[in-house]
């Protein structure tokens, strides 16, 4: 054991776990440790807002496969982490939130910036620990890092600020590495038996395929079976889009080809997926989930197996290990569906061709509201046309993050990826202000890859301050801002259910391009569809020169499909004053 300060013990442990980048805002609570970050080879990246710090840690972890780490001042700095840590929780991202706290010698006295920091994170972390003694700083820091990776989710390391000081004897921990297996033998036999008799097997490739590095194994399994592969919702990078068996994503604004093909399935192999409810709901008028299909669900978290959908076989396993063993076992069996590969491939090609033709023709929304919108001067670009133009100019190795909102959600129809670790969304938490800071963190993890985020003008108002982070820290990204002067997703609900009474959903904003220029970035306003592709391509090229570009697209006010038709009902009013209001 070596004698050192607790701050040194913390930083030495960070170095032991391979931490090279750490996101946050400077604060006195952890300044003694901050002071020695550079000596340990740790880059501290100061952000504009603590929520942005945690989102950046999320993006960094999802690209690098390593921990994403954020730190801030105790009290208000730490409470600002909450939204982003919740997003990381639903994305299964190993983020470590280091949360300095009011000194242990004054907790409970109601001092400056004091609050109960552990309770805020109790439902949105996989692991929490409070350091009770300086002597345990290294031990518990290591435990927080190990649990974030083992449990595939955020952990909280809470440190009373007085415990950074003193002198301790320390043994610096080393990372624990666990091998995850293919699941039980009996479960494997049951799965193979089901697949062997399938007439139309479909593979649903989930986030676990990306996190487990199982893309190649999923490809080999699909190729042997001749099974169409659909991406689970918001995991468009879980199977390469240039593979002939790829069919696109399920869920909101996904691929009709994927939906129509999975509707034919008699066996669904849900590989590395919790089968989240939002990714199996009807869409485009298609109630596509196959009601009679047997489901084989493979997930490393036993708690989610059978939680949303009834399963025929549930397997707690690593996606990569299971796919490898399953392929070996299937090759030893008599698998009927192998002989009908070509027939399924023909159906796959037909459905994909039909969907692409429909997308090509789908240049604007055709509902009553959208068709009757006036063409405002300067705001004439149809969102779907813009999304198609950018899709056609996407580099093969691009990384894209999307915010929550109407146009960003429509982009799910157009975002296709050839590489894993390329697509990032706020997942089930669905918070605004996610995309921009997340893509900044992704760019830090992979500076050689083009980085793009899609943001609506409402969400942009929550996150554009991080332009300053990009400029100051020389982190070049492209932010595409869809300027349509509305909170589109909520406005769609007011169109469909609330008599087009637009309370709170209309926006008036300045030129985002000019704001970006004032903050030191490139700012481009595009108001003609023919300029979208070239401007987008230029912004990608400018990243190589270290430039961050805000591409402001002046969109029409047309609106895509609502998020969930089952989430609202037509309003009923009993009091006369409300009835009269409705009838105006």
Coordinates of C-alpha atoms in Angstrom, one line a residue:
X1 CA 0.0 0.0 0.0
X2 CA 1.2 3.5 -0.9
X3 CA 0.7 6.7 1.2
X4 CA -1.1 9.5 -0.7
X5 CA -3.9 12.0 -0.4
X6 CA -7.5 10.9 -1.1
X7 CA -7.5 13.2 -4.1
X8 CA -4.5 11.3 -5.5
X9 CA -6.3 8.0 -4.6
X10 CA -9.3 9.1 -6.7
X11 CA -7.2 10.2 -9.7
X12 CA -4.9 7.2 -9.6
X13 CA -8.0 5.0 -9.7
X14 CA -9.5 6.9 -12.6
X15 CA -6.2 6.3 -14.4
X16 CA -6.3 2.6 -13.5
X17 CA -9.7 2.4 -15.2
X18 CA -8.5 4.1 -18.3
X19 CA -10.2 7.4 -17.9
X20 CA -8.8 9.9 -20.4
X21 CA -11.6 12.4 -20.7
X22 CA -13.9 13.8 -18.0
X23 CA -16.8 16.2 -18.6
X24 CA -18.0 18.8 -16.1
X25 CA -18.0 22.3 -14.7
X26 CA -15.3 23.5 -12.4
X27 CA -16.2 23.6 -8.7
X28 CA -14.5 24.1 -5.4
X29 CA -15.9 20.9 -4.1
X30 CA -13.5 18.7 -6.2
X31 CA -10.8 21.2 -7.0
X32 CA -8.1 19.4 -5.1
X33 CA -8.6 16.4 -7.4
X34 CA -9.1 18.6 -10.5
X35 CA -5.8 20.2 -10.0
X36 CA -3.9 16.9 -10.7
X37 CA -6.0 15.6 -13.6
X38 CA -3.4 16.7 -16.2
X39 CA -0.6 14.9 -14.4
X40 CA -2.6 11.7 -14.8
X41 CA -3.2 12.3 -18.5
X42 CA -6.9 13.1 -17.9
X43 CA -8.5 15.8 -20.0
X44 CA -11.1 17.9 -18.2
X45 CA -13.6 19.2 -20.7
X46 CA -15.5 22.2 -19.2
X47 CA -19.1 22.5 -20.5
X48 CA -21.7 25.1 -20.4
X49 CA -24.3 23.2 -18.4
X50 CA -24.0 20.1 -16.2
X51 CA -26.8 18.3 -18.1
X52 CA -24.6 18.7 -21.2
X53 CA -21.7 17.2 -19.3
X54 CA -23.6 14.0 -18.5
X55 CA -25.0 13.7 -22.0
X56 CA -21.4 14.1 -23.3
X57 CA -20.3 11.3 -21.0
X58 CA -23.1 9.2 -22.4
X59 CA -22.2 9.8 -26.0
X60 CA -18.5 9.2 -25.2
X61 CA -19.2 5.9 -23.6
X62 CA -21.5 4.7 -26.4
X63 CA -18.9 5.2 -29.0
X64 CA -15.7 4.3 -27.1
X65 CA -17.1 1.3 -25.2
X66 CA -15.4 2.7 -22.1
X67 CA -16.8 4.6 -19.1
X68 CA -18.1 8.1 -19.6
X69 CA -17.4 10.2 -16.6
X70 CA -18.9 13.5 -15.4
X71 CA -18.3 15.6 -12.3
X72 CA -19.7 18.9 -11.0
X73 CA -20.1 21.2 -7.9
X74 CA -22.1 19.8 -5.1
X75 CA -25.8 20.7 -4.8
X76 CA -27.2 22.5 -7.9
X77 CA -24.4 21.3 -10.1
X78 CA -25.2 17.7 -9.2
X79 CA -29.0 18.1 -9.5
X80 CA -28.4 19.3 -13.1
X81 CA -27.1 15.8 -13.9
X82 CA -30.4 14.1 -13.2
X83 CA -32.1 14.3 -16.6
X84 CA -29.0 13.2 -18.5
X85 CA -28.3 10.3 -16.1
X86 CA -31.9 9.1 -16.6
X87 CA -31.3 9.1 -20.3
X88 CA -28.1 7.1 -19.9
X89 CA -30.0 4.7 -17.6
X90 CA -32.5 3.8 -20.4
X91 CA -29.7 3.6 -22.9
X92 CA -27.8 1.1 -20.7
X93 CA -24.7 3.4 -20.8
X94 CA -21.8 2.9 -18.3
X95 CA -21.7 6.6 -17.2
X96 CA -20.1 7.3 -13.8
X97 CA -21.4 10.4 -12.1
X98 CA -18.9 11.6 -9.6
X99 CA -21.0 13.8 -7.2
X100 CA -19.1 15.8 -4.6
X101 CA -21.3 16.6 -1.6
X102 CA -21.5 18.9 1.3
X103 CA -18.8 18.1 3.8
X104 CA -19.6 15.2 6.1
X105 CA -18.8 17.4 9.1
X106 CA -21.7 19.7 8.3
X107 CA -24.3 17.5 6.5
X108 CA -27.8 18.2 7.9
X109 CA -27.1 21.8 9.0
X110 CA -28.7 23.3 5.9
X111 CA -25.5 24.9 4.7
X112 CA -24.6 26.4 1.3
X113 CA -25.5 24.1 -1.7
X114 CA -26.6 21.3 0.5
X115 CA -29.1 18.7 -0.6
X116 CA -29.6 14.9 -0.3
X117 CA -27.8 13.9 -3.4
X118 CA -28.2 10.1 -3.3
X119 CA -32.0 10.0 -3.4
X120 CA -32.2 12.0 -6.7
X121 CA -30.4 9.2 -8.5
X122 CA -31.9 6.2 -6.7
X123 CA -34.2 5.1 -9.5
X124 CA -32.0 6.1 -12.4
X125 CA -28.7 4.4 -11.6
X126 CA -27.6 0.8 -11.5
X127 CA -25.3 1.4 -8.5
X128 CA -24.8 4.1 -5.9
X129 CA -22.1 4.4 -3.2
X130 CA -21.3 7.1 -0.7
X131 CA -17.6 7.3 0.4
X132 CA -17.8 7.3 4.2
X133 CA -14.1 7.5 4.9
X134 CA -11.1 8.9 3.0
X135 CA -9.4 5.5 3.4
X136 CA -12.1 3.9 1.2
X137 CA -11.8 6.5 -1.7
X138 CA -9.9 4.2 -4.1
X139 CA -11.8 1.0 -3.2
X140 CA -15.3 2.5 -3.7
X141 CA -14.3 4.5 -6.8
X142 CA -13.2 1.2 -8.3
X143 CA -16.5 -0.4 -7.3
X144 CA -18.5 2.3 -8.9
X145 CA -16.6 1.9 -12.2
X146 CA -16.9 -1.9 -12.1
X147 CA -20.6 -1.9 -11.4
X148 CA -21.3 0.6 -14.2
X149 CA -19.8 -1.8 -16.7
X150 CA -21.1 -5.0 -15.2
X151 CA -24.7 -3.7 -14.8
X152 CA -24.6 -1.8 -18.1
X153 CA -25.8 1.5 -16.7
X154 CA -24.9 4.6 -14.8
X155 CA -23.4 4.5 -11.3
X156 CA -23.1 7.3 -8.7
X157 CA -19.9 7.9 -6.7
X158 CA -20.9 10.4 -3.9
X159 CA -18.0 12.0 -2.1
X160 CA -18.3 14.4 0.9
X161 CA -16.1 17.3 -0.1
X162 CA -13.9 17.3 3.0
X163 CA -12.8 13.7 2.2
X164 CA -10.6 14.8 -0.7
X165 CA -8.1 16.0 1.9
X166 CA -5.7 14.2 4.3
X167 CA -3.4 11.3 4.1
X168 CA -4.3 7.6 3.5
X169 CA -2.6 4.3 2.7
X170 CA -4.0 3.0 -0.5
X171 CA -4.0 -0.1 -2.8
X172 CA -5.2 1.1 -6.2
X173 CA -7.8 -1.3 -7.6
X174 CA -7.7 -2.8 -11.1
X175 CA -10.8 -3.2 -13.3
X176 CA -12.8 -6.4 -12.9
X177 CA -13.5 -8.1 -16.2
X178 CA -16.3 -10.7 -16.6
X179 CA -16.9 -13.1 -19.4
X180 CA -20.6 -13.5 -20.3
X181 CA -21.8 -16.8 -21.6
X182 CA -24.3 -18.2 -24.1
X183 CA -26.9 -19.1 -21.6
X184 CA -28.1 -22.5 -20.3
X185 CA -27.9 -25.7 -22.4
X186 CA -31.6 -26.6 -22.0
X187 CA -32.7 -23.1 -23.1
X188 CA -30.4 -23.5 -26.2
X189 CA -31.9 -26.8 -27.1
X190 CA -35.5 -25.3 -26.8
X191 CA -34.5 -22.3 -29.0
X192 CA -32.9 -24.5 -31.7
X193 CA -35.9 -26.7 -31.7
X194 CA -38.2 -23.7 -32.3
X195 CA -36.0 -22.3 -35.0
X196 CA -35.6 -25.7 -36.7
X197 CA -39.3 -25.9 -37.4
X198 CA -39.8 -22.2 -38.4
X199 CA -41.1 -21.3 -41.8
X200 CA -40.5 -17.6 -41.6
X201 CA -37.9 -16.7 -38.9
X202 CA -37.1 -13.0 -38.3
X203 CA -34.2 -11.7 -36.3
X204 CA -34.8 -8.5 -34.2
X205 CA -31.4 -7.0 -33.6
X206 CA -31.3 -4.8 -30.5
X207 CA -28.9 -2.6 -28.6
X208 CA -27.3 -5.6 -27.0
X209 CA -25.9 -6.6 -30.3
X210 CA -24.1 -3.2 -30.5
X211 CA -23.0 -3.2 -26.9
X212 CA -21.8 -6.8 -27.1
X213 CA -19.9 -6.4 -30.3
X214 CA -22.1 -9.1 -31.9
X215 CA -22.7 -7.6 -35.4
X216 CA -20.7 -10.2 -37.2
X217 CA -22.2 -13.1 -35.3
X218 CA -25.7 -11.7 -36.0
X219 CA -24.8 -11.5 -39.7
X220 CA -23.6 -15.1 -39.7
X221 CA -26.8 -16.4 -38.0
X222 CA -29.0 -14.4 -40.4
X223 CA -27.1 -15.6 -43.4
X224 CA -27.4 -19.3 -42.4
X225 CA -31.1 -19.0 -41.7
X226 CA -31.9 -16.6 -44.6
X227 CA -33.8 -14.6 -42.0
X228 CA -34.7 -11.0 -42.5
X229 CA -33.2 -8.7 -39.8
X230 CA -35.0 -5.7 -38.4
X231 CA -33.5 -3.2 -36.1
X232 CA -35.2 -2.6 -32.7
X233 CA -36.5 0.9 -32.1
X234 CA -33.8 3.6 -32.1
X235 CA -31.0 1.0 -32.7
X236 CA -30.7 1.6 -36.4
X237 CA -27.0 0.8 -36.2
X238 CA -27.6 -2.8 -34.8
X239 CA -27.3 -4.3 -38.3
X240 CA -25.5 -2.9 -41.4
X241 CA -27.9 -1.3 -43.8
X242 CA -25.9 -2.5 -46.9
X243 CA -26.5 -6.1 -46.0
X244 CA -29.2 -7.8 -48.2
X245 CA -31.0 -9.2 -45.2
X246 CA -31.3 -5.8 -43.5
X247 CA -34.9 -4.5 -43.5
X248 CA -34.8 -1.3 -41.3
X249 CA -36.1 -0.3 -37.9
X250 CA -39.4 -1.0 -36.2
X251 CA -41.3 1.4 -34.1
X252 CA -42.3 5.1 -34.5
X253 CA -41.5 6.4 -38.0
X254 CA -39.6 3.2 -38.8
X255 CA -39.5 1.1 -41.9
X256 CA -42.7 -0.3 -43.4
X257 CA -40.6 -3.0 -45.0
X258 CA -39.4 -4.2 -41.6
X259 CA -43.0 -4.0 -40.2
X260 CA -44.5 -6.0 -43.0
X261 CA -41.8 -8.7 -42.9
X262 CA -41.9 -9.2 -39.1
X263 CA -45.7 -9.5 -39.4
X264 CA -45.1 -12.7 -41.4
X265 CA -42.9 -14.2 -38.7
X266 CA -43.7 -17.5 -37.0
X267 CA -40.5 -17.2 -34.9
X268 CA -38.9 -14.0 -33.7
X269 CA -35.3 -14.1 -32.4
X270 CA -35.0 -11.0 -30.3
X271 CA -31.3 -10.8 -30.0
X272 CA -30.0 -8.4 -27.3
X273 CA -33.3 -6.6 -26.9
X274 CA -35.6 -5.9 -24.0
X275 CA -38.5 -5.6 -26.5
X276 CA -39.4 -2.1 -25.2
X277 CA -43.1 -1.3 -25.6
X278 CA -42.6 1.8 -27.7
X279 CA -40.8 -0.2 -30.3
X280 CA -43.6 -2.7 -30.9
X281 CA -46.6 -0.3 -31.1
X282 CA -48.7 0.0 -34.3
X283 CA -47.3 2.6 -36.8
X284 CA -48.5 3.9 -40.2
X285 CA -51.8 2.2 -39.6
X286 CA -49.9 -1.2 -39.4
X287 CA -50.5 -3.4 -36.3
X288 CA -47.4 -5.3 -37.4
X289 CA -46.4 -7.3 -34.3
X290 CA -47.0 -11.0 -35.1
X291 CA -49.6 -12.2 -32.5
X292 CA -49.0 -15.9 -33.0
X293 CA -45.2 -15.9 -33.4
X294 CA -43.0 -17.7 -30.9
X295 CA -40.5 -15.3 -29.4
X296 CA -36.9 -16.3 -28.4
X297 CA -35.6 -13.5 -26.3
X298 CA -31.9 -13.2 -25.5
X299 CA -30.8 -10.5 -23.1
X300 CA -28.0 -10.2 -20.6
X301 CA -30.5 -8.8 -18.0
X302 CA -32.8 -11.6 -16.8
X303 CA -35.2 -9.0 -15.4
X304 CA -36.4 -7.9 -18.8
X305 CA -37.0 -11.3 -20.3
X306 CA -40.7 -11.8 -20.8
X307 CA -41.5 -8.4 -19.3
X308 CA -43.2 -6.8 -22.3
X309 CA -43.9 -9.7 -24.6
X310 CA -44.7 -13.3 -23.7
X311 CA -41.8 -15.5 -24.8
X312 CA -41.5 -19.0 -26.0
X313 CA -37.9 -19.3 -24.8
X314 CA -36.2 -16.8 -22.5
X315 CA -32.4 -16.8 -22.4
X316 CA -30.2 -14.8 -20.1
X317 CA -27.0 -14.6 -22.2
X318 CA -24.5 -12.4 -24.0
X319 CA -25.8 -11.7 -27.5
X320 CA -22.4 -12.5 -29.1
X321 CA -21.8 -15.8 -27.2
X322 CA -25.4 -17.0 -27.8
X323 CA -25.4 -16.3 -31.5
X324 CA -22.1 -18.1 -31.9
X325 CA -23.3 -21.2 -30.0
X326 CA -26.7 -21.1 -31.6
X327 CA -25.2 -21.2 -35.1
X328 CA -23.1 -24.2 -34.2
X329 CA -26.1 -26.0 -32.8
X330 CA -28.3 -25.1 -35.8
X331 CA -25.8 -26.4 -38.2
X332 CA -26.0 -29.8 -36.5
X333 CA -29.8 -29.8 -36.7
X334 CA -32.2 -30.3 -39.6
X335 CA -33.4 -26.7 -40.1
X336 CA -36.4 -26.5 -42.5
X337 CA -36.2 -22.8 -43.2
X338 CA -32.7 -23.0 -44.6
X339 CA -34.1 -24.6 -47.8
X340 CA -36.4 -21.6 -48.4
X341 CA -33.8 -18.9 -48.1
X342 CA -34.2 -17.6 -51.6
X343 CA -37.9 -17.3 -51.3
X344 CA -37.6 -15.1 -48.3
X345 CA -34.8 -13.1 -49.9
X346 CA -37.2 -12.3 -52.8
X347 CA -39.8 -11.1 -50.3
X348 CA -37.2 -9.0 -48.5
X349 CA -36.1 -7.3 -51.7
X350 CA -39.7 -6.7 -52.8
X351 CA -40.7 -5.0 -49.5
X352 CA -37.5 -2.9 -49.3
X353 CA -38.0 -1.8 -52.9
X354 CA -41.6 -0.8 -52.3
X355 CA -40.7 1.1 -49.1
X356 CA -37.9 3.0 -50.9
X357 CA -40.3 3.9 -53.7
X358 CA -42.8 5.1 -51.2
X359 CA -40.2 7.2 -49.4
X360 CA -39.0 8.7 -52.7
X361 CA -42.6 9.8 -53.5
X362 CA -43.3 10.9 -49.9
X363 CA -42.1 14.5 -50.3
X364 CA -44.6 16.1 -47.9
X365 CA -47.2 15.1 -45.3
X366 CA -50.6 14.6 -46.8
X367 CA -52.9 15.0 -43.7
X368 CA -55.5 17.7 -43.7
X369 CA -53.5 20.0 -41.5
X370 CA -50.3 19.8 -43.4
X371 CA -51.8 20.1 -46.9
X372 CA -53.5 23.4 -45.9
X373 CA -50.6 25.1 -44.3
X374 CA -49.6 28.4 -46.1
X375 CA -46.2 28.5 -47.6
X376 CA -44.5 31.1 -45.4
X377 CA -41.8 33.2 -47.1
X378 CA -38.4 31.7 -46.4
X379 CA -39.8 28.6 -44.7
X380 CA -40.5 26.4 -47.7
X381 CA -38.5 23.2 -47.2
X382 CA -40.5 20.0 -46.7
X383 CA -38.9 18.1 -43.8
X384 CA -39.0 14.7 -45.6
X385 CA -37.2 16.2 -48.6
X386 CA -34.5 17.6 -46.3
X387 CA -34.0 14.3 -44.5
X388 CA -33.7 12.4 -47.8
X389 CA -31.2 14.9 -49.1
X390 CA -29.0 14.6 -46.0
X391 CA -29.3 10.8 -46.1
X392 CA -28.0 10.8 -49.6
X393 CA -24.9 12.8 -48.4
X394 CA -24.1 10.8 -45.3
X395 CA -20.6 9.5 -45.0
X396 CA -20.3 5.7 -44.4
X397 CA -18.6 6.2 -41.0
X398 CA -20.9 9.0 -39.8
X399 CA -22.2 9.2 -36.2
X400 CA -25.7 10.7 -35.7
X401 CA -27.6 11.7 -32.6
X402 CA -31.3 12.7 -32.7
X403 CA -33.3 14.8 -30.3
X404 CA -36.9 14.2 -29.3
X405 CA -39.5 15.9 -31.5
X406 CA -41.6 15.6 -34.7
X407 CA -39.0 16.0 -37.5
X408 CA -36.3 14.3 -35.6
X409 CA -38.6 11.3 -35.1
X410 CA -39.5 11.3 -38.8
X411 CA -35.8 10.9 -39.5
X412 CA -36.0 7.4 -38.2
X413 CA -37.3 6.5 -41.7
X414 CA -34.1 7.8 -43.3
X415 CA -31.2 7.0 -40.9
X416 CA -29.3 3.9 -42.0
X417 CA -25.8 2.9 -40.8
X418 CA -23.1 0.6 -42.0
X419 CA -21.2 0.6 -38.7
X420 CA -22.2 0.0 -35.1
X421 CA -21.8 2.6 -32.4
X422 CA -23.2 5.2 -34.9
X423 CA -26.7 6.2 -33.7
X424 CA -27.7 7.8 -30.4
X425 CA -31.1 8.8 -29.2
X426 CA -32.6 9.5 -25.8
X427 CA -34.3 6.1 -25.8
X428 CA -37.3 5.6 -23.5
X429 CA -36.6 8.8 -21.4
X430 CA -37.2 11.0 -24.4
X431 CA -35.8 14.2 -23.1
X432 CA -35.3 17.3 -25.1
X433 CA -31.8 18.8 -25.3
X434 CA -30.2 15.4 -25.7
X435 CA -28.7 15.3 -29.2
X436 CA -26.2 18.2 -29.3
X437 CA -24.2 17.4 -26.2
X438 CA -24.3 13.7 -26.8
X439 CA -22.8 14.1 -30.3
X440 CA -20.1 16.3 -28.8
X441 CA -19.1 13.4 -26.4
X442 CA -19.2 11.0 -29.3
X443 CA -16.8 13.2 -31.3
X444 CA -14.4 13.3 -28.3
X445 CA -14.4 9.5 -28.4
X446 CA -13.9 9.2 -32.2
X447 CA -12.5 12.5 -33.5
X448 CA -11.8 10.9 -36.9
X449 CA -15.5 10.2 -37.5
X450 CA -18.0 12.7 -38.9
X451 CA -20.5 13.7 -36.1
X452 CA -24.0 15.1 -36.8
X453 CA -27.0 15.8 -34.6
X454 CA -30.6 16.5 -35.6
X455 CA -32.4 18.9 -33.4
X456 CA -35.8 20.7 -33.6
X457 CA -35.9 24.4 -32.8
X458 CA -37.6 23.8 -29.5
X459 CA -35.0 21.4 -28.2
X460 CA -32.2 23.6 -29.7
X461 CA -33.2 26.3 -27.3
X462 CA -32.3 24.0 -24.4
X463 CA -28.9 23.0 -25.7
X464 CA -27.3 25.5 -28.1
X465 CA -25.2 27.0 -25.3
X466 CA -22.8 24.0 -25.8
X467 CA -21.7 25.7 -29.1
X468 CA -19.3 27.5 -26.7
X469 CA -17.9 24.1 -25.6
X470 CA -17.3 23.1 -29.2
X471 CA -15.5 26.3 -30.0
X472 CA -13.5 26.6 -26.8
X473 CA -12.5 22.9 -26.7
X474 CA -12.0 22.6 -30.5
X475 CA -14.6 19.7 -30.9
X476 CA -16.0 20.1 -34.4
X477 CA -19.5 18.8 -35.1
X478 CA -22.5 19.5 -37.4
X479 CA -25.8 20.5 -35.7
X480 CA -28.8 20.4 -38.1
X481 CA -31.5 22.6 -36.7
X482 CA -35.0 22.1 -38.1
X483 CA -36.5 25.6 -37.8
X484 CA -40.3 25.2 -38.1
X485 CA -41.3 27.6 -35.3
X486 CA -43.2 25.1 -33.2
X487 CA -43.1 22.3 -30.7
X488 CA -44.1 19.9 -33.5
X489 CA -44.8 16.7 -31.5
X490 CA -47.1 18.4 -29.1
X491 CA -48.7 20.6 -31.7
X492 CA -49.7 17.4 -33.6
X493 CA -51.7 16.4 -30.5
X494 CA -53.4 19.8 -30.5
X495 CA -54.3 19.3 -34.2
X496 CA -55.7 15.9 -33.6
X497 CA -57.4 16.2 -30.3
X498 CA -57.7 19.8 -29.1
X499 CA -59.4 21.7 -31.9
X500 CA -56.2 23.3 -33.1
X501 CA -56.0 25.5 -30.0
X502 CA -52.2 26.0 -30.0
X503 CA -51.4 26.8 -26.4
X504 CA -47.6 26.9 -25.8
X505 CA -46.7 25.1 -29.0
X506 CA -45.9 28.1 -31.2
X507 CA -42.3 29.5 -31.2
X508 CA -40.7 32.7 -32.4
X509 CA -36.9 32.5 -32.6
X510 CA -34.1 34.5 -34.1
X511 CA -31.8 33.2 -36.8
X512 CA -30.0 30.3 -35.3
X513 CA -27.2 30.6 -37.9
X514 CA -26.5 34.2 -36.9
X515 CA -26.5 33.2 -33.2
X516 CA -24.0 30.5 -34.0
X517 CA -21.8 32.9 -35.8
X518 CA -21.8 35.3 -32.8
X519 CA -20.7 32.4 -30.7
X520 CA -17.7 31.6 -32.9
X521 CA -19.1 28.7 -35.0
X522 CA -20.1 28.5 -38.7
X523 CA -23.7 29.3 -39.3
X524 CA -25.6 28.5 -42.5
X525 CA -29.3 29.2 -43.2
X526 CA -30.8 27.0 -45.9
X527 CA -34.3 27.9 -47.4
X528 CA -34.2 26.0 -50.7
X529 CA -34.3 22.3 -50.9
X530 CA -31.6 22.1 -53.7
X531 CA -29.1 23.7 -51.2
X532 CA -29.7 21.2 -48.4
X533 CA -27.4 18.4 -49.7
X534 CA -24.5 20.7 -50.7
X535 CA -24.6 22.7 -47.4
X536 CA -24.7 19.5 -45.4
X537 CA -21.8 17.9 -47.3
X538 CA -19.8 21.1 -46.8
X539 CA -20.4 21.0 -43.0
X540 CA -19.1 17.5 -42.9
X541 CA -16.0 18.6 -44.8
X542 CA -15.5 21.6 -42.6
X543 CA -15.2 19.3 -39.5
X544 CA -11.9 18.2 -40.9
X545 CA -10.8 21.8 -40.6
X546 CA -11.9 21.9 -37.0
X547 CA -15.1 23.9 -37.7
X548 CA -18.4 23.4 -35.9
X549 CA -21.4 24.2 -38.2
X550 CA -24.9 25.0 -37.3
X551 CA -27.1 24.2 -40.3
X552 CA -30.4 26.0 -40.0
X553 CA -33.1 24.5 -42.2
X554 CA -36.1 26.7 -42.8
X555 CA -38.9 24.1 -42.7
X556 CA -42.6 24.2 -43.4
X557 CA -45.0 23.7 -40.5
X558 CA -46.3 20.3 -41.7
X559 CA -46.4 17.6 -39.1
X560 CA -45.6 13.9 -39.3
X561 CA -47.5 11.0 -37.5
X562 CA -48.2 11.5 -33.8
X563 CA -46.1 9.7 -31.3
X564 CA -48.9 7.6 -29.9
X565 CA -52.5 7.6 -30.9
X566 CA -53.2 5.4 -27.8
X567 CA -51.9 8.0 -25.4
X568 CA -54.6 10.7 -25.7
X569 CA -58.4 10.7 -26.0
X570 CA -60.8 13.2 -27.4
X571 CA -61.6 15.7 -24.7
X572 CA -64.8 15.6 -22.6
X573 CA -66.0 18.7 -20.7
X574 CA -68.8 18.9 -18.2
X575 CA -68.9 22.5 -17.1
X576 CA -70.7 25.0 -19.3
X577 CA -67.8 27.5 -19.5
X578 CA -65.5 24.7 -20.9
X579 CA -68.2 23.4 -23.2
X580 CA -68.7 26.9 -24.6
X581 CA -64.9 27.3 -25.0
X582 CA -64.7 24.1 -27.0
X583 CA -67.6 25.1 -29.3
X584 CA -66.0 28.5 -30.3

